[in-house]
Backbone as numpy.savetxt, mean C-alpha at the origin, in Angstrom:
# Nx Ny Nz CAx CAy CAz Cx Cy Cz
-8.71 -31.54 28.41 -9.47 -30.48 28.43 -8.58 -29.13 28.49
-7.71 -29.09 29.35 -6.84 -27.86 29.44 -5.94 -27.74 27.97
-5.62 -28.94 27.48 -4.73 -28.82 26.23 -5.53 -28.24 25.15
-7.05 -28.57 25.12 -7.73 -28.02 24.12 -8.12 -26.48 24.25
-8.02 -26.01 25.58 -8.32 -24.66 25.77 -7.08 -23.76 25.28
-5.89 -24.30 25.76 -4.54 -23.78 25.41 -4.24 -23.72 23.84
-4.95 -24.85 23.10 -4.84 -24.80 21.64 -5.62 -23.67 21.12
-6.81 -23.58 21.71 -7.74 -22.59 21.12 -7.02 -21.08 21.30
-6.47 -20.95 22.72 -6.00 -19.72 22.82 -4.83 -19.41 21.85
-4.04 -20.56 21.72 -2.89 -20.27 20.74 -3.32 -19.83 19.38
-4.27 -20.55 19.05 -4.75 -20.28 17.59 -5.42 -18.80 17.49
-5.99 -18.35 18.38 -6.64 -16.98 18.62 -5.47 -16.02 18.48
-4.44 -16.27 19.22 -3.24 -15.28 19.33 -2.52 -15.29 17.97
-2.30 -16.49 17.25 -1.72 -16.43 16.06 -2.68 -15.68 14.83
-3.91 -15.97 14.94 -4.86 -15.46 13.97 -4.81 -13.76 14.16
-4.85 -13.42 15.46 -4.59 -11.97 15.87 -3.27 -11.20 15.34
-2.10 -12.13 15.40 -0.86 -11.51 14.93 -0.97 -11.45 13.35
-1.62 -12.33 12.68 -1.63 -12.34 11.28 -2.48 -11.10 10.92
-3.73 -10.78 11.50 -4.43 -9.78 11.32 -3.85 -8.44 11.49
-2.97 -8.39 12.61 -2.08 -7.04 12.82 -1.17 -6.86 11.74
-0.47 -7.92 11.23 0.52 -7.77 10.15 -0.01 -7.26 8.94
-1.25 -7.84 8.50 -1.92 -7.20 7.35 -2.22 -5.77 7.39
-2.81 -5.26 8.53 -3.20 -4.08 8.76 -1.88 -3.00 8.85
-0.67 -3.60 9.35 0.49 -2.84 9.31 1.00 -2.69 7.86
0.91 -3.66 7.22 1.23 -3.52 5.64 0.42 -2.44 5.00
-1.03 -2.78 5.28 -1.69 -1.55 4.63 -1.29 -0.26 4.93
-1.14 -0.18 6.13 -0.78 1.28 6.73 0.59 1.83 6.09
1.44 0.89 5.94 2.69 1.32 5.24 2.36 1.70 3.85
1.63 0.96 3.12 1.21 1.39 1.69 0.55 2.68 1.76
-0.26 2.85 2.62 -0.99 4.19 2.61 -0.12 5.44 2.95
0.76 5.17 3.84 1.89 6.24 4.20 2.64 6.56 3.00
2.95 5.50 2.21 3.81 5.76 1.03 3.06 6.48 -0.12
1.86 6.04 -0.20 0.98 6.77 -1.07 0.82 8.26 -0.80
0.64 8.43 0.46 0.47 9.84 0.75 1.76 10.64 0.43
2.83 9.89 0.75 4.20 10.64 0.45 4.20 10.90 -1.03
3.90 9.92 -1.84 4.01 10.10 -3.30 2.90 11.23 -3.77
1.91 11.17 -3.19 0.95 12.27 -3.66 1.48 13.68 -3.35
2.01 13.82 -1.90 2.53 15.06 -1.72 3.74 15.47 -2.51
4.54 14.63 -2.81 5.86 14.83 -3.52 5.41 15.27 -5.02
4.42 14.62 -5.70 4.07 14.97 -7.00 2.98 16.13 -7.22
2.49 16.46 -5.96 1.62 17.74 -5.98 2.72 18.92 -5.86
3.80 18.78 -5.17 4.75 19.86 -4.97 5.99 19.90 -6.11
5.95 18.85 -6.89 6.90 18.79 -7.87 6.36 18.57 -9.26
5.73 19.49 -9.72 4.93 19.46 -11.10 5.88 18.99 -12.27
7.07 19.54 -12.42 7.89 19.08 -13.28 8.17 17.50 -13.29
8.48 17.12 -12.14 8.69 15.59 -11.92 7.40 14.61 -12.26
6.23 15.20 -11.94 5.11 14.56 -12.31 4.92 14.54 -13.87
5.09 15.56 -14.50 5.11 15.51 -15.80 6.03 14.57 -16.60
7.17 14.41 -16.13 8.17 13.45 -16.68 8.11 12.06 -15.89
6.96 11.81 -15.35 7.06 10.53 -14.24 6.84 9.39 -15.30
7.64 8.31 -15.12 7.57 7.03 -15.74 7.15 5.86 -14.70
6.78 4.81 -15.23 6.40 3.60 -14.14 7.58 3.28 -13.40
8.74 2.93 -14.27 10.04 2.65 -13.57 10.64 3.61 -12.48
10.58 4.83 -12.69 10.86 5.88 -11.76 9.91 5.83 -10.51
8.70 5.48 -10.85 7.76 5.74 -9.67 7.98 4.43 -8.79
8.22 3.15 -9.37 8.51 1.90 -8.65 9.73 2.07 -7.89
10.84 2.63 -8.57 12.01 2.83 -7.89 11.99 3.70 -6.61
11.11 4.92 -6.79 11.05 5.67 -5.65 10.00 5.22 -4.56
9.02 4.63 -4.92 7.99 4.12 -3.98 7.87 2.53 -4.19
8.66 1.51 -3.60 8.67 0.10 -3.95 7.44 -0.46 -3.22
6.84 0.01 -2.18 5.70 -0.56 -1.72 4.40 -0.51 -2.57
4.33 0.64 -3.48 3.30 0.82 -4.36 3.38 0.05 -5.40
4.43 -0.76 -5.56 4.76 -1.59 -6.93 3.69 -2.81 -6.78
3.49 -3.21 -5.58 2.32 -4.28 -5.30 0.99 -3.87 -5.85
0.75 -2.51 -5.66 -0.57 -2.03 -5.80 -0.78 -1.63 -7.49
0.35 -1.30 -8.10 0.21 -0.74 -9.54 0.85 -1.47 -10.53
1.22 -2.68 -10.12 2.08 -3.59 -10.95 1.42 -3.61 -12.33
0.21 -3.96 -12.56 -0.43 -3.93 -13.84 -1.01 -2.91 -14.40
-0.78 -1.63 -13.72 -1.61 -0.47 -14.11 -0.55 0.25 -15.22
-1.14 0.95 -16.02 -0.48 1.85 -16.99 0.00 3.19 -16.15
0.85 4.00 -16.82 1.44 5.23 -16.05 0.20 6.25 -16.04
-0.57 6.18 -17.14 -1.63 7.11 -17.11 -2.67 6.88 -16.00
-2.83 5.60 -15.65 -3.70 5.28 -14.50 -3.05 5.84 -13.19
-1.83 5.35 -13.12 -0.95 6.04 -11.84 -1.05 7.47 -11.75
-0.99 8.26 -12.88 -1.07 9.56 -12.72 -2.52 9.97 -12.40
-3.57 9.41 -12.74 -4.81 9.75 -12.42 -5.17 9.59 -11.00
-4.54 8.54 -10.31 -4.90 8.14 -9.08 -3.96 9.24 -8.26
-2.77 9.77 -8.67 -2.01 10.68 -8.02 -2.83 12.14 -8.04
-3.49 12.47 -9.08 -4.32 13.76 -9.16 -5.54 13.47 -8.13
-6.08 12.34 -8.01 -7.14 12.34 -7.04 -6.53 12.26 -5.63
-5.44 11.67 -5.31 -4.85 11.82 -4.16 -5.12 11.03 -2.87
-6.29 10.98 -2.70 -6.59 10.01 -1.42 -6.22 8.68 -1.47
-5.59 8.11 -0.31 -5.41 6.59 -0.39 -6.51 5.80 -0.37
-7.72 6.22 -0.04 -8.84 5.45 -0.20 -9.33 5.23 -1.56
-8.62 5.86 -2.52 -9.04 5.88 -3.95 -7.99 4.82 -4.71
-7.09 4.19 -3.93 -6.11 3.27 -4.47 -6.81 2.11 -5.09
-6.56 1.68 -6.16 -7.37 0.58 -6.89 -7.75 -0.84 -6.12
-6.51 -1.04 -5.29 -6.82 -2.21 -4.39 -5.57 -2.17 -3.50
-5.67 -2.92 -2.44 -4.53 -3.06 -1.49 -4.09 -4.60 -1.55
-2.95 -4.90 -1.78 -2.50 -6.12 -1.90 -2.88 -7.12 -0.70
-3.06 -8.38 -1.13 -3.68 -9.28 0.11 -2.47 -9.91 0.57
């Protein structure tokens, strides 16, 4: 009986740790997105010359989000700005 209770508690703790890790990754992506948005809003010349390769080099966490996107789509999302507007967050 005690072994079953301890097993259940251990599973709950592991599930909670996985949940926290996913949320932490999402928050890192949102912070990097906010940084990219702020940078390209304040550096219009860099925004005009933006390529997918430079974007992924400067913001590697966002590569997971925009891997299959075209540069025009990335620029559209940068114009909108809000991290809630990201196409998806990786799973």
